[in-house]
Short mmCIF file of C-alpha atoms and ligand atoms in Angstrom, two decimals:
data_model
loop_
_atom_site.label_atom_id
_atom_site.label_comp_id
_atom_site.label_asym_id
_atom_site.label_seq_id
_atom_site.Cartn_x
_atom_site.Cartn_y
_atom_site.Cartn_z
CA MET A 1 -42.33 -8.67 3.34
CA GLY A 2 -38.47 -10.13 3.00
CA GLY A 3 -39.57 -11.66 0.26
CA PHE A 4 -41.20 -7.99 -1.81
CA LYS A 5 -37.81 -6.46 -0.40
CA LEU A 6 -35.44 -8.70 -2.43
CA GLY A 7 -37.54 -9.06 -5.45
CA LYS A 8 -37.20 -5.61 -5.38
CA MET A 9 -33.82 -5.35 -4.74
CA THR A 10 -33.10 -8.53 -7.55
CA LEU A 11 -35.36 -6.00 -10.25
CA GLY A 12 -33.66 -2.86 -9.44
CA GLY A 13 -30.56 -4.56 -10.44
CA LEU A 14 -31.35 -5.37 -13.52
CA PHE A 15 -31.88 -2.03 -14.66
CA LYS A 16 -28.99 -0.09 -12.36
CA GLU A 17 -25.39 0.60 -13.37
CA PRO A 18 -22.84 -2.35 -11.63
CA GLU A 19 -21.05 -0.76 -8.84
CA THR A 20 -17.63 -2.81 -10.42
CA ILE A 21 -15.34 -1.54 -12.98
CA GLN A 22 -13.17 -3.13 -15.00
CA TYR A 23 -9.65 -2.30 -12.88
CA PRO A 24 -7.13 -1.10 -14.00
CA SER A 25 -8.35 0.30 -17.56
CA GLN A 26 -11.15 1.60 -15.63
CA THR A 27 -10.26 3.59 -12.66
CA LYS A 28 -12.33 5.29 -9.60
CA THR A 29 -11.22 8.50 -7.34
CA PRO A 30 -9.45 7.55 -4.42
CA PRO A 31 -12.08 8.12 -1.57
CA PRO A 32 -11.14 10.88 0.85
CA GLY A 33 -9.06 8.90 3.99
CA LEU A 34 -8.26 5.29 1.35
CA LYS A 35 -4.56 4.41 3.11
CA GLY A 36 -3.39 3.21 -0.22
CA HIS A 37 0.11 1.81 -0.28
CA VAL A 38 3.20 2.46 1.60
CA SER A 39 5.66 4.70 -0.22
CA ASN A 40 8.91 5.47 0.53
CA ASP A 41 11.24 8.69 -0.24
CA VAL A 42 14.44 6.66 -0.37
CA THR A 43 16.75 9.57 -0.19
CA ALA A 44 15.59 10.35 3.58
CA CYS A 45 15.98 6.73 4.91
CA ILE A 46 18.51 5.81 6.74
CA LEU A 47 17.95 2.16 6.75
CA CYS A 48 17.80 1.91 11.09
CA GLY A 49 15.44 -1.07 10.63
CA ILE A 50 12.83 0.96 13.25
CA CYS A 51 10.03 0.55 10.44
CA GLN A 52 11.02 -3.17 10.02
CA ARG A 53 10.64 -3.78 13.96
CA ARG A 54 7.40 -2.18 14.06
CA CYS A 55 5.63 -4.05 11.35
CA PRO A 56 3.28 -6.90 12.90
CA CYS A 57 3.10 -8.87 9.54
CA GLY A 58 6.59 -8.81 9.02
CA ALA A 59 5.90 -7.01 5.43
CA ILE A 60 9.00 -4.74 5.35
CA GLU A 61 13.11 -6.02 5.21
CA VAL A 62 15.55 -3.84 5.94
CA ASP A 63 18.88 -4.99 4.45
CA LYS A 64 21.23 -2.57 5.29
CA ALA A 65 24.53 -4.32 3.66
CA ALA A 66 22.61 -4.45 0.34
CA ARG A 67 20.94 -1.05 1.13
CA ALA A 68 17.64 -2.29 -0.26
CA TRP A 69 14.65 -1.26 1.92
CA LYS A 70 11.51 -4.27 0.56
CA ILE A 71 8.02 -4.61 1.39
CA ASP A 72 5.82 -7.57 0.68
CA ARG A 73 2.58 -5.81 -0.51
CA PHE A 74 0.74 -8.83 0.46
CA ARG A 75 1.79 -9.05 4.02
CA CYS A 76 0.90 -5.32 4.43
CA VAL A 77 -2.14 -4.38 6.13
CA GLN A 78 -1.86 -0.88 6.02
CA CYS A 79 -2.22 -0.25 9.22
CA GLY A 80 0.08 3.09 9.03
CA SER A 81 2.58 2.01 11.97
CA CYS A 82 5.82 1.75 10.20
CA VAL A 83 4.87 5.16 8.83
CA ARG A 84 4.01 6.65 12.44
CA GLU A 85 7.27 5.45 13.70
CA CYS A 86 10.09 6.12 11.17
CA PRO A 87 12.22 8.55 12.30
CA LYS A 88 13.26 10.49 9.19
CA SER A 89 9.71 10.57 7.90
CA CYS A 90 10.76 9.06 4.94
CA LEU A 91 7.61 6.71 4.42
CA SER A 92 4.01 7.54 3.44
CA MET A 93 0.71 6.55 3.07
CA GLU A 94 -0.28 6.88 -0.95
CA PRO A 95 -3.87 7.04 -1.43
CA SER A 96 -3.67 5.82 -4.42
CA TYR A 97 -4.82 2.55 -5.81
CA ALA A 98 -1.92 -0.51 -6.12
CA PRO A 99 -1.41 -2.09 -9.51
CA PRO A 100 -3.07 -5.55 -9.89
CA ALA A 101 -0.56 -8.34 -10.00
CA THR A 102 -0.86 -12.16 -10.48
CA LYS A 103 1.75 -13.32 -8.49
CA LYS A 104 2.89 -12.13 -4.93
CA ARG A 105 5.64 -9.89 -5.22
CA THR A 106 8.16 -7.69 -2.79
CA ASP A 107 9.06 -4.50 -3.92
CA THR A 108 12.62 -3.42 -3.51
CA PHE A 109 13.84 -0.02 -3.25
CA ASP A 110 17.35 1.23 -3.45
CA VAL A 111 18.81 3.38 -0.67
CA PRO A 112 21.32 5.95 -1.90
CA LYS A 113 24.17 6.70 -0.05
CA ALA A 114 23.89 10.19 1.46
CA GLU A 115 26.12 13.13 0.02
CA LYS A 116 28.56 14.36 2.81
CA THR A 117 28.50 18.27 3.02
CA ALA A 118 31.43 20.05 3.43
S1 SF4 B 1 12.58 3.40 9.64
FE1 SF4 B 1 12.46 4.93 8.02
S2 SF4 B 1 14.55 4.95 8.10
FE2 SF4 B 1 14.43 3.67 9.44
S3 SF4 B 1 14.49 2.27 7.89
FE3 SF4 B 1 12.73 2.41 7.86
S4 SF4 B 1 12.02 3.38 6.34
FE4 SF4 B 1 14.42 4.06 6.40
S1 SF4 B 2 1.69 -0.28 6.99
FE1 SF4 B 2 1.78 -2.01 8.93
S2 SF4 B 2 1.59 -3.93 7.83
FE2 SF4 B 2 1.92 -1.97 6.34
S3 SF4 B 2 3.98 -2.30 6.32
FE3 SF4 B 2 3.95 -0.73 7.80
S4 SF4 B 2 3.99 -1.50 9.65
FE4 SF4 B 2 3.69 -3.44 8.23
#
C-alpha cells in the first residue's frame, strides 16, 4: 500500500508544476502573516539601545557615538521582540522576502540627528 502511494506521488510529481521558483528573477506574493524582516524608520529612532538588549540572538548593535543602527540578518530569527519593545515604534516587520546574499552581512542604518523645534 505504502509503495503504491509513493509510486503515485512520484509519477504525479513528473507532471506537476514545480513547487520551487527561480528566486529572485521570479517572486511569489508573500503569504498573509509572513514575518519578513526587520526594518527601522531611523527618523524616529533615538538610539536608546533597548532593541539591542532585548534581542535574544545578539543580532542588533546600536552605536550611539557613530549614530548607527546595525542588524545582522543572518543572526535574526524574526522573533519580533525588538519591534514590540521599541519605545518609539520605529521598528517593524516588513512582510517581504529579503534579497539573496552569498556572504553574511550586517545592514547599517545611519540615524539622522533629530531636528530641534523652536
Ligand atoms: S529600541 Fe527603537 S528607538 Fe531604541 S535604538 Fe532600537 S530602534 Fe532605536
Ligand atoms: S526580530 Fe528578534 S532576533 Fe530579529 S533582531 Fe529583532 S529581537 Fe533580534
